[in-house]
């Protein structure tokens, strides 16, 4: 009987799931995803973590709890680096250790260290080791890895034109309808696991779309463009991977004459985000032409309060347009 691999639908799921799912499925494993975030999942996570953990960590723990009795192995990668320049946030670096020492009655953890600072060979060996733990030979593992890389590349290419509201349906393999373009162009920037998790972001993407906005995210900017974005604005890169991408995307959008506003989604208590948010605010103030709003989220964020802020922001943009 083929084994079942459980994948929590949080953190890296929103960026790298196509690779992970394809790799295990091509080996012949069954992939089980924890599903959408709910109040129950968040409550489980809050009960398992320390009180000052950020909401993404609380949510991830809740997804892990929901998978305990549904899989043979729980896939918890240790994300370190995707290039030689920047590193993932500490919560990614220590994720397997956090899960192992906080959640009880876990199935065996399948841990893969993803660190491209150590080169392709190291990363290939990590995936080869994971496949061997599951009982597969090198030929099968190599074929699965090749298919996974192609699936990930295809997903990232689609993200360039995919409306943000369609990202999660695509990850689930569902059909999506492309909504008509809105009259307002608003960039929504932040970490993918905060923006695309509709429970965590309190449905922000759908609310903005209903208010007539076309939404732009950092995933809709080509990687090469992001890489070239801000050498003349800052003396060096930000140290953290997603923080670096967010600030680069903000510089790109701030220089687009068609953009009407920027919203930064930040998790309450996130240290790297505090610096990113201030840098974005200062860059927006220098131009004084594009409205900027920061929205902090945690487990207490309310839907009504979020909608009120979004409505006020959109109304302000429309008033600015009318004033000429």
mmCIF file of C-alpha atoms in Angstrom:
data_model
loop_
_atom_site.group_PDB
_atom_site.id
_atom_site.type_symbol
_atom_site.label_atom_id
_atom_site.label_comp_id
_atom_site.label_asym_id
_atom_site.label_seq_id
_atom_site.Cartn_x
_atom_site.Cartn_y
_atom_site.Cartn_z
ATOM 1 C CA UNK A 1 0.000 0.000 0.000
ATOM 2 C CA UNK A 2 1.374 3.414 -0.943
ATOM 3 C CA UNK A 3 2.239 5.802 1.894
ATOM 4 C CA UNK A 4 0.455 9.095 2.566
ATOM 5 C CA UNK A 5 2.354 12.364 2.868
ATOM 6 C CA UNK A 6 0.730 15.161 4.854
ATOM 7 C CA UNK A 7 1.488 18.753 3.839
ATOM 8 C CA UNK A 8 0.303 21.658 6.044
ATOM 9 C CA UNK A 9 -1.406 24.335 3.927
ATOM 10 C CA UNK A 10 0.546 27.235 5.384
ATOM 11 C CA UNK A 11 3.903 29.059 5.152
ATOM 12 C CA UNK A 12 5.841 27.603 2.190
ATOM 13 C CA UNK A 13 2.736 25.854 0.852
ATOM 14 C CA UNK A 14 1.627 29.007 -0.983
ATOM 15 C CA UNK A 15 4.955 29.325 -2.814
ATOM 16 C CA UNK A 16 6.353 25.817 -3.279
ATOM 17 C CA UNK A 17 3.465 23.354 -3.105
ATOM 18 C CA UNK A 18 3.560 22.443 -6.834
ATOM 19 C CA UNK A 19 7.128 21.138 -6.428
ATOM 20 C CA UNK A 20 6.396 19.273 -3.206
ATOM 21 C CA UNK A 21 3.145 17.680 -4.352
ATOM 22 C CA UNK A 22 4.489 16.656 -7.771
ATOM 23 C CA UNK A 23 7.623 15.099 -6.258
ATOM 24 C CA UNK A 24 5.700 12.836 -3.891
ATOM 25 C CA UNK A 25 2.920 12.030 -6.348
ATOM 26 C CA UNK A 26 5.360 11.048 -9.096
ATOM 27 C CA UNK A 27 6.981 8.659 -6.604
ATOM 28 C CA UNK A 28 3.578 7.039 -6.151
ATOM 29 C CA UNK A 29 2.699 8.529 -2.767
ATOM 30 C CA UNK A 30 -0.653 10.011 -1.861
ATOM 31 C CA UNK A 31 -0.524 13.676 -0.855
ATOM 32 C CA UNK A 32 -2.968 14.915 1.779
ATOM 33 C CA UNK A 33 -3.235 18.680 2.344
ATOM 34 C CA UNK A 34 -4.622 20.044 5.582
ATOM 35 C CA UNK A 35 -7.083 22.353 3.808
ATOM 36 C CA UNK A 36 -8.126 25.962 4.285
ATOM 37 C CA UNK A 37 -7.420 27.727 7.548
ATOM 38 C CA UNK A 38 -10.415 27.812 9.885
ATOM 39 C CA UNK A 39 -11.104 29.079 13.386
ATOM 40 C CA UNK A 40 -10.656 25.530 14.682
ATOM 41 C CA UNK A 41 -7.228 25.251 13.052
ATOM 42 C CA UNK A 42 -6.164 28.615 14.451
ATOM 43 C CA UNK A 43 -7.408 27.635 17.918
ATOM 44 C CA UNK A 44 -5.381 24.419 17.767
ATOM 45 C CA UNK A 45 -2.309 26.412 16.775
ATOM 46 C CA UNK A 46 -2.770 28.984 19.523
ATOM 47 C CA UNK A 47 -3.006 26.160 22.071
ATOM 48 C CA UNK A 48 0.237 24.569 20.833
ATOM 49 C CA UNK A 49 2.487 27.627 20.556
ATOM 50 C CA UNK A 50 3.869 30.289 22.869
ATOM 51 C CA UNK A 51 1.754 33.421 23.212
ATOM 52 C CA UNK A 52 4.200 35.766 21.472
ATOM 53 C CA UNK A 53 4.540 33.668 18.293
ATOM 54 C CA UNK A 54 3.413 35.404 15.097
ATOM 55 C CA UNK A 55 0.110 34.342 13.558
ATOM 56 C CA UNK A 56 1.714 32.405 10.646
ATOM 57 C CA UNK A 57 3.447 30.108 13.155
ATOM 58 C CA UNK A 58 0.242 29.643 15.133
ATOM 59 C CA UNK A 59 -1.651 28.797 11.961
ATOM 60 C CA UNK A 60 1.031 26.344 10.812
ATOM 61 C CA UNK A 61 0.904 24.465 14.101
ATOM 62 C CA UNK A 62 -2.867 24.226 13.752
ATOM 63 C CA UNK A 63 -2.534 22.721 10.279
ATOM 64 C CA UNK A 64 -0.035 20.198 11.629
ATOM 65 C CA UNK A 65 -2.465 19.148 14.367
ATOM 66 C CA UNK A 66 -5.202 18.651 11.764
ATOM 67 C CA UNK A 67 -2.979 16.160 9.880
ATOM 68 C CA UNK A 68 -1.842 13.989 12.793
ATOM 69 C CA UNK A 69 -4.222 11.096 12.140
ATOM 70 C CA UNK A 70 -4.409 11.509 8.363
ATOM 71 C CA UNK A 71 -0.926 10.673 7.090
ATOM 72 C CA UNK A 72 1.992 8.249 7.405
ATOM 73 C CA UNK A 73 4.623 10.988 7.130
ATOM 74 C CA UNK A 74 4.370 14.707 7.815
ATOM 75 C CA UNK A 75 6.392 16.818 5.386
ATOM 76 C CA UNK A 76 8.043 19.711 7.236
ATOM 77 C CA UNK A 77 10.884 21.258 5.196
ATOM 78 C CA UNK A 78 13.682 23.352 6.644
ATOM 79 C CA UNK A 79 13.836 26.313 4.258
ATOM 80 C CA UNK A 80 17.214 28.041 4.492
ATOM 81 C CA UNK A 81 17.947 29.741 1.165
ATOM 82 C CA UNK A 82 16.931 29.742 -2.497
ATOM 83 C CA UNK A 83 20.010 31.690 -3.594
ATOM 84 C CA UNK A 84 23.380 32.743 -2.217
ATOM 85 C CA UNK A 85 22.246 36.233 -1.243
ATOM 86 C CA UNK A 86 19.373 35.987 1.242
ATOM 87 C CA UNK A 87 18.115 33.646 3.961
ATOM 88 C CA UNK A 88 14.649 32.608 5.082
ATOM 89 C CA UNK A 89 13.153 33.955 8.308
ATOM 90 C CA UNK A 90 14.163 32.038 11.503
ATOM 91 C CA UNK A 91 10.724 30.444 11.721
ATOM 92 C CA UNK A 92 11.509 28.584 8.490
ATOM 93 C CA UNK A 93 15.003 27.672 9.662
ATOM 94 C CA UNK A 94 13.754 26.062 12.850
ATOM 95 C CA UNK A 95 10.348 24.831 11.723
ATOM 96 C CA UNK A 96 10.975 21.063 12.009
ATOM 97 C CA UNK A 97 12.452 21.528 15.493
ATOM 98 C CA UNK A 98 9.528 23.676 16.635
ATOM 99 C CA UNK A 99 7.003 21.123 15.417
ATOM 100 C CA UNK A 100 8.914 18.173 16.842
ATOM 101 C CA UNK A 101 9.158 19.695 20.318
ATOM 102 C CA UNK A 102 5.727 21.312 20.659
ATOM 103 C CA UNK A 103 3.154 19.023 19.014
ATOM 104 C CA UNK A 104 2.402 15.662 20.619
ATOM 105 C CA UNK A 105 1.667 12.296 18.932
ATOM 106 C CA UNK A 106 3.183 13.290 15.603
ATOM 107 C CA UNK A 107 3.632 10.874 12.709
ATOM 108 C CA UNK A 108 7.270 10.598 11.506
ATOM 109 C CA UNK A 109 8.549 13.920 10.165
ATOM 110 C CA UNK A 110 9.938 13.935 6.645
ATOM 111 C CA UNK A 111 12.471 16.757 6.799
ATOM 112 C CA UNK A 112 14.205 18.191 3.732
ATOM 113 C CA UNK A 113 16.806 20.943 4.105
ATOM 114 C CA UNK A 114 16.527 23.377 1.183
ATOM 115 C CA UNK A 115 19.694 25.469 1.118
ATOM 116 C CA UNK A 116 20.961 26.623 -2.266
ATOM 117 C CA UNK A 117 23.898 28.381 -0.635
ATOM 118 C CA UNK A 118 25.377 24.886 -0.449
ATOM 119 C CA UNK A 119 24.821 24.218 -4.131
ATOM 120 C CA UNK A 120 22.688 21.977 -6.333
ATOM 121 C CA UNK A 121 24.361 18.756 -5.230
ATOM 122 C CA UNK A 122 23.459 19.289 -1.581
ATOM 123 C CA UNK A 123 19.812 19.960 -2.403
ATOM 124 C CA UNK A 124 19.566 16.972 -4.727
ATOM 125 C CA UNK A 125 20.971 14.776 -1.968
ATOM 126 C CA UNK A 126 18.297 16.041 0.405
ATOM 127 C CA UNK A 127 15.475 15.047 -1.942
ATOM 128 C CA UNK A 128 17.206 11.763 -2.727
ATOM 129 C CA UNK A 129 17.395 10.996 0.987
ATOM 130 C CA UNK A 130 13.678 11.779 1.400
ATOM 131 C CA UNK A 131 12.814 9.423 -1.462
ATOM 132 C CA UNK A 132 14.990 6.677 -0.035
ATOM 133 C CA UNK A 133 13.277 6.986 3.366
ATOM 134 C CA UNK A 134 10.023 6.303 1.537
ATOM 135 C CA UNK A 135 11.583 3.228 -0.104
ATOM 136 C CA UNK A 136 12.240 4.402 -3.671
ATOM 137 C CA UNK A 137 15.347 3.974 -5.836
ATOM 138 C CA UNK A 138 17.526 6.716 -7.314
ATOM 139 C CA UNK A 139 16.031 6.426 -10.814
ATOM 140 C CA UNK A 140 12.475 6.982 -9.560
ATOM 141 C CA UNK A 141 13.595 9.841 -7.326
ATOM 142 C CA UNK A 142 15.430 11.571 -10.189
ATOM 143 C CA UNK A 143 12.375 11.320 -12.453
ATOM 144 C CA UNK A 144 10.111 12.687 -9.709
ATOM 145 C CA UNK A 145 12.523 15.567 -9.043
ATOM 146 C CA UNK A 146 12.588 16.499 -12.754
ATOM 147 C CA UNK A 147 8.782 16.524 -12.970
ATOM 148 C CA UNK A 148 8.569 18.553 -9.743
ATOM 149 C CA UNK A 149 10.968 21.204 -11.055
ATOM 150 C CA UNK A 150 8.914 21.573 -14.234
ATOM 151 C CA UNK A 151 5.674 21.833 -12.263
ATOM 152 C CA UNK A 152 7.122 24.562 -10.034
ATOM 153 C CA UNK A 153 8.457 26.536 -13.007
ATOM 154 C CA UNK A 154 5.068 26.330 -14.730
ATOM 155 C CA UNK A 155 3.285 27.539 -11.584
ATOM 156 C CA UNK A 156 5.629 30.514 -11.129
ATOM 157 C CA UNK A 157 5.120 31.472 -14.782
ATOM 158 C CA UNK A 158 1.339 31.351 -14.373
ATOM 159 C CA UNK A 159 1.584 33.539 -11.256
ATOM 160 C CA UNK A 160 2.771 36.425 -13.454
ATOM 161 C CA UNK A 161 -0.678 36.717 -15.043
ATOM 162 C CA UNK A 162 -2.849 34.936 -12.482
ATOM 163 C CA UNK A 163 -5.260 37.146 -10.503
ATOM 164 C CA UNK A 164 -4.370 36.766 -6.802
ATOM 165 C CA UNK A 165 -7.825 35.419 -5.947
ATOM 166 C CA UNK A 166 -7.151 32.458 -8.256
ATOM 167 C CA UNK A 167 -3.854 31.388 -6.667
ATOM 168 C CA UNK A 168 -5.354 29.089 -4.017
ATOM 169 C CA UNK A 169 -7.818 27.412 -6.440
ATOM 170 C CA UNK A 170 -4.921 26.732 -8.805
ATOM 171 C CA UNK A 171 -2.884 25.206 -5.968
ATOM 172 C CA UNK A 172 -5.845 22.916 -5.298
ATOM 173 C CA UNK A 173 -6.117 21.975 -8.956
ATOM 174 C CA UNK A 174 -9.476 23.706 -9.318
ATOM 175 C CA UNK A 175 -10.794 25.719 -12.257
ATOM 176 C CA UNK A 176 -10.800 29.467 -11.819
ATOM 177 C CA UNK A 177 -12.540 32.327 -13.544
ATOM 178 C CA UNK A 178 -10.534 35.443 -14.361
ATOM 179 C CA UNK A 179 -12.535 38.430 -13.111
ATOM 180 C CA UNK A 180 -12.745 41.550 -15.270
ATOM 181 C CA UNK A 181 -10.071 44.148 -14.618
ATOM 182 C CA UNK A 182 -10.930 46.736 -12.005
ATOM 183 C CA UNK A 183 -10.896 50.495 -12.406
ATOM 184 C CA UNK A 184 -8.320 50.910 -9.637
ATOM 185 C CA UNK A 185 -4.847 49.358 -9.607
ATOM 186 C CA UNK A 186 -3.766 48.513 -6.059
ATOM 187 C CA UNK A 187 -0.617 46.608 -5.087
ATOM 188 C CA UNK A 188 -1.105 44.275 -2.121
ATOM 189 C CA UNK A 189 2.330 43.365 -0.808
ATOM 190 C CA UNK A 190 3.369 41.026 1.953
ATOM 191 C CA UNK A 191 4.364 37.441 2.575
ATOM 192 C CA UNK A 192 2.393 34.917 0.461
ATOM 193 C CA UNK A 193 1.274 32.919 3.500
ATOM 194 C CA UNK A 194 -0.406 36.050 4.868
ATOM 195 C CA UNK A 195 -1.952 37.409 1.683
ATOM 196 C CA UNK A 196 -3.271 34.198 0.103
ATOM 197 C CA UNK A 197 -4.592 32.626 3.297
ATOM 198 C CA UNK A 198 -8.079 34.103 3.185
ATOM 199 C CA UNK A 199 -8.762 33.388 6.859
ATOM 200 C CA UNK A 200 -5.569 35.074 8.040
ATOM 201 C CA UNK A 201 -6.028 38.104 5.762
ATOM 202 C CA UNK A 202 -9.765 38.246 6.628
ATOM 203 C CA UNK A 203 -10.735 37.926 2.958
ATOM 204 C CA UNK A 204 -8.819 41.055 1.948
ATOM 205 C CA UNK A 205 -8.346 40.037 -1.699
ATOM 206 C CA UNK A 206 -12.036 39.344 -2.271
ATOM 207 C CA UNK A 207 -13.038 42.522 -0.474
ATOM 208 C CA UNK A 208 -10.742 44.668 -2.614
ATOM 209 C CA UNK A 209 -11.996 42.993 -5.793
ATOM 210 C CA UNK A 210 -15.585 43.683 -4.759
ATOM 211 C CA UNK A 211 -14.641 47.352 -4.341
ATOM 212 C CA UNK A 212 -13.537 47.499 -7.976
ATOM 213 C CA UNK A 213 -9.788 47.050 -7.632
ATOM 214 C CA UNK A 214 -7.351 45.175 -9.836
ATOM 215 C CA UNK A 215 -4.878 43.619 -7.401
ATOM 216 C CA UNK A 216 -1.146 43.382 -8.022
ATOM 217 C CA UNK A 217 1.218 41.279 -5.882
ATOM 218 C CA UNK A 218 4.962 40.650 -5.841
ATOM 219 C CA UNK A 219 4.340 37.310 -7.598
ATOM 220 C CA UNK A 220 3.114 39.262 -10.628
ATOM 221 C CA UNK A 221 6.552 40.842 -11.104
ATOM 222 C CA UNK A 222 9.132 38.739 -13.023
ATOM 223 C CA UNK A 223 12.021 37.506 -10.869
ATOM 224 C CA UNK A 224 14.568 39.203 -13.124
ATOM 225 C CA UNK A 225 12.783 42.526 -12.689
ATOM 226 C CA UNK A 226 12.762 42.125 -8.904
ATOM 227 C CA UNK A 227 16.472 41.304 -8.929
ATOM 228 C CA UNK A 228 17.262 44.545 -10.749
ATOM 229 C CA UNK A 229 14.844 46.683 -8.776
ATOM 230 C CA UNK A 230 16.580 48.725 -6.155
ATOM 231 C CA UNK A 231 20.416 48.825 -6.242
ATOM 232 C CA UNK A 232 20.248 52.613 -6.409
ATOM 233 C CA UNK A 233 17.763 52.870 -3.519
ATOM 234 C CA UNK A 234 19.481 50.741 -0.854
ATOM 235 C CA UNK A 235 23.174 49.913 -0.356
ATOM 236 C CA UNK A 236 22.527 46.158 0.055
ATOM 237 C CA UNK A 237 19.832 43.487 0.074
ATOM 238 C CA UNK A 238 17.637 42.798 3.051
ATOM 239 C CA UNK A 239 18.821 39.689 4.860
ATOM 240 C CA UNK A 240 15.517 37.754 4.830
ATOM 241 C CA UNK A 241 14.190 36.148 1.635
ATOM 242 C CA UNK A 242 10.533 37.241 1.643
ATOM 243 C CA UNK A 243 11.353 40.642 3.172
ATOM 244 C CA UNK A 244 13.795 41.293 0.333
ATOM 245 C CA UNK A 245 11.170 40.344 -2.265
ATOM 246 C CA UNK A 246 8.528 42.575 -0.678
ATOM 247 C CA UNK A 247 10.724 45.668 -0.569
ATOM 248 C CA UNK A 248 11.890 45.094 -4.156
ATOM 249 C CA UNK A 249 8.291 44.712 -5.326
ATOM 250 C CA UNK A 250 7.336 47.929 -3.523
ATOM 251 C CA UNK A 251 10.112 49.837 -5.324
ATOM 252 C CA UNK A 252 8.929 48.416 -8.647
ATOM 253 C CA UNK A 253 5.294 49.394 -8.086
ATOM 254 C CA UNK A 254 6.129 52.820 -6.680
ATOM 255 C CA UNK A 255 7.739 53.587 -10.017
ATOM 256 C CA UNK A 256 4.689 52.576 -12.071
ATOM 257 C CA UNK A 257 2.638 55.624 -13.124
ATOM 258 C CA UNK A 258 -0.521 53.503 -13.497
ATOM 259 C CA UNK A 259 -0.591 52.378 -9.854
ATOM 260 C CA UNK A 260 -3.210 53.965 -7.587
ATOM 261 C CA UNK A 261 -2.149 52.692 -4.149
ATOM 262 C CA UNK A 262 -0.163 50.187 -2.085
ATOM 263 C CA UNK A 263 -1.349 48.099 0.857
ATOM 264 C CA UNK A 264 1.218 46.296 2.991
ATOM 265 C CA UNK A 265 -0.045 43.278 4.929
ATOM 266 C CA UNK A 266 2.104 42.628 7.991
ATOM 267 C CA UNK A 267 1.828 40.170 10.876
ATOM 268 C CA UNK A 268 1.673 41.755 14.328
ATOM 269 C CA UNK A 269 4.927 41.122 16.186
ATOM 270 C CA UNK A 270 6.983 40.214 13.094
ATOM 271 C CA UNK A 271 10.460 41.709 13.565
ATOM 272 C CA UNK A 272 11.613 41.731 9.897
ATOM 273 C CA UNK A 273 8.246 43.136 8.820
ATOM 274 C CA UNK A 274 8.629 46.134 11.138
ATOM 275 C CA UNK A 275 11.696 47.258 9.184
ATOM 276 C CA UNK A 276 10.184 46.440 5.789
ATOM 277 C CA UNK A 277 7.038 48.396 6.601
ATOM 278 C CA UNK A 278 9.008 51.509 7.593
ATOM 279 C CA UNK A 279 11.188 51.361 4.488
ATOM 280 C CA UNK A 280 8.091 51.084 2.289
ATOM 281 C CA UNK A 281 6.450 54.002 4.065
ATOM 282 C CA UNK A 282 9.525 56.211 3.647
ATOM 283 C CA UNK A 283 9.823 55.398 -0.053
ATOM 284 C CA UNK A 284 6.126 56.185 -0.562
ATOM 285 C CA UNK A 285 6.534 59.518 1.276
ATOM 286 C CA UNK A 286 9.435 60.501 -0.989
ATOM 287 C CA UNK A 287 7.151 60.297 -4.003
ATOM 288 C CA UNK A 288 4.042 61.683 -2.316
ATOM 289 C CA UNK A 289 1.973 60.508 -5.274
ATOM 290 C CA UNK A 290 0.876 56.963 -4.335
ATOM 291 C CA UNK A 291 -1.243 56.396 -1.204
ATOM 292 C CA UNK A 292 0.229 53.804 1.164
ATOM 293 C CA UNK A 293 -1.543 51.875 3.923
ATOM 294 C CA UNK A 294 -0.166 49.309 6.347
ATOM 295 C CA UNK A 295 -2.479 46.635 7.763
ATOM 296 C CA UNK A 296 -1.306 44.553 10.740
ATOM 297 C CA UNK A 297 -3.041 41.208 11.238
ATOM 298 C CA UNK A 298 -3.197 38.748 14.107
ATOM 299 C CA UNK A 299 -5.686 36.195 15.469
ATOM 300 C CA UNK A 300 -7.894 39.031 16.756
ATOM 301 C CA UNK A 301 -8.267 40.876 13.439
ATOM 302 C CA UNK A 302 -11.946 41.439 12.684
ATOM 303 C CA UNK A 303 -13.680 41.305 9.310
ATOM 304 C CA UNK A 304 -15.737 44.454 9.893
ATOM 305 C CA UNK A 305 -12.714 46.539 10.856
ATOM 306 C CA UNK A 306 -10.767 45.334 7.817
ATOM 307 C CA UNK A 307 -13.631 46.160 5.451
ATOM 308 C CA UNK A 308 -13.996 49.652 6.923
ATOM 309 C CA UNK A 309 -10.305 50.403 6.403
ATOM 310 C CA UNK A 310 -10.326 49.076 2.837
ATOM 311 C CA UNK A 311 -13.430 51.078 1.952
ATOM 312 C CA UNK A 312 -11.873 54.249 3.366
ATOM 313 C CA UNK A 313 -8.632 53.638 1.448
ATOM 314 C CA UNK A 314 -10.424 53.026 -1.839
ATOM 315 C CA UNK A 315 -12.668 56.083 -1.332
ATOM 316 C CA UNK A 316 -9.577 58.227 -0.676
ATOM 317 C CA UNK A 317 -8.015 57.039 -3.927
ATOM 318 C CA UNK A 318 -11.163 57.863 -5.859
ATOM 319 C CA UNK A 319 -11.324 61.341 -4.295
ATOM 320 C CA UNK A 320 -7.686 61.952 -5.301
ATOM 321 C CA UNK A 321 -8.486 60.886 -8.851
ATOM 322 C CA UNK A 322 -11.520 63.167 -9.001
ATOM 323 C CA UNK A 323 -9.465 66.087 -7.684
ATOM 324 C CA UNK A 324 -7.132 65.570 -10.595
#
